[in-house]
Short mmCIF file of C-alpha atoms in Angstrom, two decimals:
data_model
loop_
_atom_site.label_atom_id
_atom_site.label_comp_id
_atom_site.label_asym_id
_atom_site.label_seq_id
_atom_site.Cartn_x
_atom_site.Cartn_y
_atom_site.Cartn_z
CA UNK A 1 67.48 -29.25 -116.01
CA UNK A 2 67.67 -32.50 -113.64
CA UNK A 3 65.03 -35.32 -114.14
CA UNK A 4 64.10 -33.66 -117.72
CA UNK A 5 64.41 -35.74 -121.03
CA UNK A 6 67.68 -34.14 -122.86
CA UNK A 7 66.94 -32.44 -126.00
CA UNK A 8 69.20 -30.68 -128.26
CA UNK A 9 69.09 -26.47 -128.60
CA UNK A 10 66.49 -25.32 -130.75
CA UNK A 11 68.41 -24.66 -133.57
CA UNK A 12 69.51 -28.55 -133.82
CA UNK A 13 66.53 -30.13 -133.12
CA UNK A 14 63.50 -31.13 -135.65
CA UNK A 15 61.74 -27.88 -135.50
CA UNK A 16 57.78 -27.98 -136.24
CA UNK A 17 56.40 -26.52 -140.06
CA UNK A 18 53.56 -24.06 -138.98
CA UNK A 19 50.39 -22.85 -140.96
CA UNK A 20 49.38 -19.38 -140.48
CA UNK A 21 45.90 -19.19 -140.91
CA UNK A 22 44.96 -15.59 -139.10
CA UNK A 23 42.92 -12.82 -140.15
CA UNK A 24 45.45 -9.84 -140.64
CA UNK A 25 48.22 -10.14 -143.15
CA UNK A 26 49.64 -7.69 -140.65
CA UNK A 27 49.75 -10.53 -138.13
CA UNK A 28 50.34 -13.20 -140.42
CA UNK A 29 53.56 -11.56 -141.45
CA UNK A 30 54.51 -10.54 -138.15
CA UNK A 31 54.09 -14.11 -136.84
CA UNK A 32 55.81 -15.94 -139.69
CA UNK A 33 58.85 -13.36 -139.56
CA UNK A 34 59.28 -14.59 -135.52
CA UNK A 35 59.21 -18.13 -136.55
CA UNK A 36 61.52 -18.07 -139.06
CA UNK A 37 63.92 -15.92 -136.98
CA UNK A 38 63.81 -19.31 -134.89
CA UNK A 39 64.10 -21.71 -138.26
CA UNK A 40 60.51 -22.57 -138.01
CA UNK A 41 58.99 -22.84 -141.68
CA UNK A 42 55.68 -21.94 -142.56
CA UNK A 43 53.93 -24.02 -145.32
CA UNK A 44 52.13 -22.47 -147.21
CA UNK A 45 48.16 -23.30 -148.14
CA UNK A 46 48.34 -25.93 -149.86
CA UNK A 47 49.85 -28.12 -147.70
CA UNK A 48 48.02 -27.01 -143.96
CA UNK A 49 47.13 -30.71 -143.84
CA UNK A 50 51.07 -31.44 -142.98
CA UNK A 51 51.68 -28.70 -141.01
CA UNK A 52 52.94 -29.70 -137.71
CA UNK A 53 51.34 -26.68 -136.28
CA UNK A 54 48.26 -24.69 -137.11
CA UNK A 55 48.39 -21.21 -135.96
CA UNK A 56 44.48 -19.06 -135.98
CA UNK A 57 43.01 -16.45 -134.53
CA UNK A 58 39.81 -14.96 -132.89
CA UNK A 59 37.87 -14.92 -136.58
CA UNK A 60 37.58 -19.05 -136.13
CA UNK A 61 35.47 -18.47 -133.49
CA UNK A 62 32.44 -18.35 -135.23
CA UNK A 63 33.16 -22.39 -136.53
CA UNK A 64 36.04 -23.26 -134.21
CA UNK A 65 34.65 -27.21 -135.33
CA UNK A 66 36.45 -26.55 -138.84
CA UNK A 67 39.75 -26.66 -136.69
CA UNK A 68 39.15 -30.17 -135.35
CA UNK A 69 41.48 -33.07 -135.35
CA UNK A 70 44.46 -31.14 -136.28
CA UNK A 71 47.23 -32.42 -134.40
CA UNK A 72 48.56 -29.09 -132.91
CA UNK A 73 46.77 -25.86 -132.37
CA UNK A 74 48.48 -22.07 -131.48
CA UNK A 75 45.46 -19.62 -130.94
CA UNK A 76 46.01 -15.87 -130.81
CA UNK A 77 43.42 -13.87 -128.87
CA UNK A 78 40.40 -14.58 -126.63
CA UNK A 79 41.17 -16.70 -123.18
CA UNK A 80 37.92 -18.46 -124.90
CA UNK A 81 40.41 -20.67 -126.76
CA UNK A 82 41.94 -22.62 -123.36
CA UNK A 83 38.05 -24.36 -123.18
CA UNK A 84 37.97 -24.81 -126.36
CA UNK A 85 41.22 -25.94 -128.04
CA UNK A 86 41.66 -29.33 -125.79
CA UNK A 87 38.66 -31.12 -127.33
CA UNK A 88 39.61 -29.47 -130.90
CA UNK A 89 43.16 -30.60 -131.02
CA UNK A 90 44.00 -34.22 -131.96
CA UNK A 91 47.75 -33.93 -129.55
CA UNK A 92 49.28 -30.56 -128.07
CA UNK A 93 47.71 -26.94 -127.91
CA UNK A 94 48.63 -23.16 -126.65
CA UNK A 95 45.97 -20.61 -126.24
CA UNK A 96 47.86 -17.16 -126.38
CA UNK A 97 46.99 -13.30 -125.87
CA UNK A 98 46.94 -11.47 -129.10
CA UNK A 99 49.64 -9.43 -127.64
CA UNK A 100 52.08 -12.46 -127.09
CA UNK A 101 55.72 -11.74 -126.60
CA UNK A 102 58.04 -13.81 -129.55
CA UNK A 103 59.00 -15.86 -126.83
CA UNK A 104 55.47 -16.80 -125.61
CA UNK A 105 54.85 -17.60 -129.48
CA UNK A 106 58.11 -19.69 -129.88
CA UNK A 107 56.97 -21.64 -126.91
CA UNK A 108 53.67 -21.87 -127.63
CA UNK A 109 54.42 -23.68 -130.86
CA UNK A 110 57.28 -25.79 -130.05
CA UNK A 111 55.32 -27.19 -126.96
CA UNK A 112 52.18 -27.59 -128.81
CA UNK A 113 54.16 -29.18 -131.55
CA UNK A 114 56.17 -31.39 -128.45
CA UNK A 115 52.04 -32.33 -127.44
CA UNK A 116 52.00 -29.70 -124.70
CA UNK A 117 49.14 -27.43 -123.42
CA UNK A 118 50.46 -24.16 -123.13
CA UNK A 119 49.21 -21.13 -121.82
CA UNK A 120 50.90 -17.69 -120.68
CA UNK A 121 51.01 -16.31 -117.13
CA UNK A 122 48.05 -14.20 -118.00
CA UNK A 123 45.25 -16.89 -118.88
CA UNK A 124 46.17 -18.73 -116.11
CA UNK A 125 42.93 -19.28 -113.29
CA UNK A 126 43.51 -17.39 -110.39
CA UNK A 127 42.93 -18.70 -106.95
CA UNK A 128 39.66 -18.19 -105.40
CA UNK A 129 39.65 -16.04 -102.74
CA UNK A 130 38.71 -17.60 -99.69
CA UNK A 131 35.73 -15.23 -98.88
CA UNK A 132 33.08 -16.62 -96.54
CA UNK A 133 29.97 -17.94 -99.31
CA UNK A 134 27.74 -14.99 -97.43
CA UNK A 135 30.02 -12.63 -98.60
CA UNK A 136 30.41 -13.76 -102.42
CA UNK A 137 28.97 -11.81 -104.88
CA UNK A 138 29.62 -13.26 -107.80
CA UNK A 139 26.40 -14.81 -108.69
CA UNK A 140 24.89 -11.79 -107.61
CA UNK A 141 21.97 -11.28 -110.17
CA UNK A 142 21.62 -7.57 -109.19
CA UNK A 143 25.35 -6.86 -109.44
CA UNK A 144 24.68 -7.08 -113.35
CA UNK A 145 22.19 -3.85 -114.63
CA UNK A 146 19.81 -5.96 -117.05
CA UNK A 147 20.26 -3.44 -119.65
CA UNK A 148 23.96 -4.57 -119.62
CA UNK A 149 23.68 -7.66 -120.74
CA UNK A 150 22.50 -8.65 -124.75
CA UNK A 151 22.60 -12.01 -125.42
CA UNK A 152 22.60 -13.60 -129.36
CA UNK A 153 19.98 -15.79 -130.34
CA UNK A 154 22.43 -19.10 -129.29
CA UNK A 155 23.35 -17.90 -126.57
CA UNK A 156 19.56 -17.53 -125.38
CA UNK A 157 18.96 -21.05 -126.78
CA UNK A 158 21.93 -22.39 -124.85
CA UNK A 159 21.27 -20.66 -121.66
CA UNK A 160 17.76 -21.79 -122.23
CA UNK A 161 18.98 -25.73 -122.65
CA UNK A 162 20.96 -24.95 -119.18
CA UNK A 163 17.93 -24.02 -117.37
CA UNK A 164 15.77 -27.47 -118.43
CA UNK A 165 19.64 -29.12 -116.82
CA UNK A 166 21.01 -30.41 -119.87
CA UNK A 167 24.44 -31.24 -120.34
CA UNK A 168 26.59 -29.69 -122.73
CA UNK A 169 26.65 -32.97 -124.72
CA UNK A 170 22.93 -33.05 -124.84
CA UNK A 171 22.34 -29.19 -125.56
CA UNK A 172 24.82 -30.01 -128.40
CA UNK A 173 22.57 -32.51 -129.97
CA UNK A 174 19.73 -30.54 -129.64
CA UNK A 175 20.69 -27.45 -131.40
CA UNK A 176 22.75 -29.73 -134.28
CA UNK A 177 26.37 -28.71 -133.27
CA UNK A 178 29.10 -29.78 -131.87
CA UNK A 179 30.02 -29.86 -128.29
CA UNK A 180 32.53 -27.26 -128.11
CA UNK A 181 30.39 -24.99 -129.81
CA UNK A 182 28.11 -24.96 -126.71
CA UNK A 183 30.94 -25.10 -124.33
CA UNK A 184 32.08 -21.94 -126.61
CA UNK A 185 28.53 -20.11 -125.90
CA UNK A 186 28.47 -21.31 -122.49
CA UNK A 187 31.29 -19.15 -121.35
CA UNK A 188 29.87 -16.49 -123.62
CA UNK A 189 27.12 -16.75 -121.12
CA UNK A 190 29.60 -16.34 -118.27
CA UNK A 191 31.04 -13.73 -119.08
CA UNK A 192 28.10 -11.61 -120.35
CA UNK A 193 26.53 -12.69 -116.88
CA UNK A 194 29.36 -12.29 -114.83
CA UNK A 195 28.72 -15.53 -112.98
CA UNK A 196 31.08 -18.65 -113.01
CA UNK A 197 28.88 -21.62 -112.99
CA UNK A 198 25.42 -23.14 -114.82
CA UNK A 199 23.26 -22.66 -112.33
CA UNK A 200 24.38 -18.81 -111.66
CA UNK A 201 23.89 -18.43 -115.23
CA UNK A 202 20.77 -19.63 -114.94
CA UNK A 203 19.64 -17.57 -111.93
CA UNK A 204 20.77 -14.80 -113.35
CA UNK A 205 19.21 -15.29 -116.52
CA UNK A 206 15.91 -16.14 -114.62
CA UNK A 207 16.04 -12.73 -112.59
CA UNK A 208 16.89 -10.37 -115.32
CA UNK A 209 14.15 -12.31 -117.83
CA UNK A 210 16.47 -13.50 -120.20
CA UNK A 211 14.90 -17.54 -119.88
CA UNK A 212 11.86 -18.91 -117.64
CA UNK A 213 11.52 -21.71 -115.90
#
């Protein structure tokens, strides 16, 4: 393709070693058996600090700060992982679905590898409707039954933090972790809330007495 660097086929170039570090052996196996297809080795444990590539799952959600500073992240599952993965990877990153196609997985890894974000057709933002603001309902705090919506104990203490205004980088210090933990339970908070921004978290919160001002 014109006006792109010029890079030999796959099967010439350098290809990336990969650590598999999922949750199903199932997966694992599936996963390595596409790479290799593709002459991309997996190391095994022992040696995940060379790995070009480290390849997880949903189950490092609950410490995604054990994955940071590796240079190059794949993660299969949530959309979660496009917030968080840019401040946990040292160079390039590709948040997949955990149904990902071998060819969304080859690319995912080769451009994270190449210092690339990646991310499939699916997680991609879609454009905002242009709907007058009278109209929106997003924010709506009765669009969302109260009986719907069961928050954890950080994610009450985080949507708490977001009512007093604090920034993520403050709320982060405050409850001891990092800062992508919070932006982690902040779009927790979205989602369970089914608003797209602080302070409709926060009004929602407020109306369905999940935090007080």
């Amino acid at each position: 393709m014109s006006g792109q660097p010029s890079h030999p086929a796959t099967g010439s170039q350098t290809l990336p070693t990969v650590q598999v570090a999922v949750a199903s052996a199932m997966l694992a196996a599936g996963v390595q058996a596409i790479l290799a297809a593709h002459g991309i080795r997996s190391a095994p444990d022992r040696d995940r600090p060379e790995a070009d590539v480290l390849i997880v799952d949903d189950a490092w959600l609950a410490d995604p700060d054990a994955l940071g500073g590796h240079p190059a992240l794949v993660a299969l599952g949530s959309g979660v992982w496009a917030t968080l993965l840019p401040d946990l990877s040292a160079g390039g990153w590709a948040a997949l679905g955990a149904d990902a196609t071998p060819a969304e997985l080859l690319a995912g890894v080769l451009g994270a590898a190449a210092g690339l974000a990646v991310l499939p057709p699916a997680l991609l933002p879609s454009p905002a409707p242009e709907t007058p603001a009278d109209d929106l309902q997003d924010d709506d705090p009765a669009s969302v039954p109260p009986g719907d919506v069961i928050l954890t104990p950080r994610e009450r203490d985080v949507l708490a933090l977001l009512a007093e205004g604090l920034s993520n980088k403050r709320a982060a210090r405050d409850l001891g972790v990092s800062e992508s933990t919070v932006k982690f339970h902040v779009q927790a908070l979205y989602s369970k809330l089914g608003v797209q921004s602080r302070a409709g978290a926060v009004a929602r919160g407020i109306s369905l007495g999940l935090v007080s001002v």
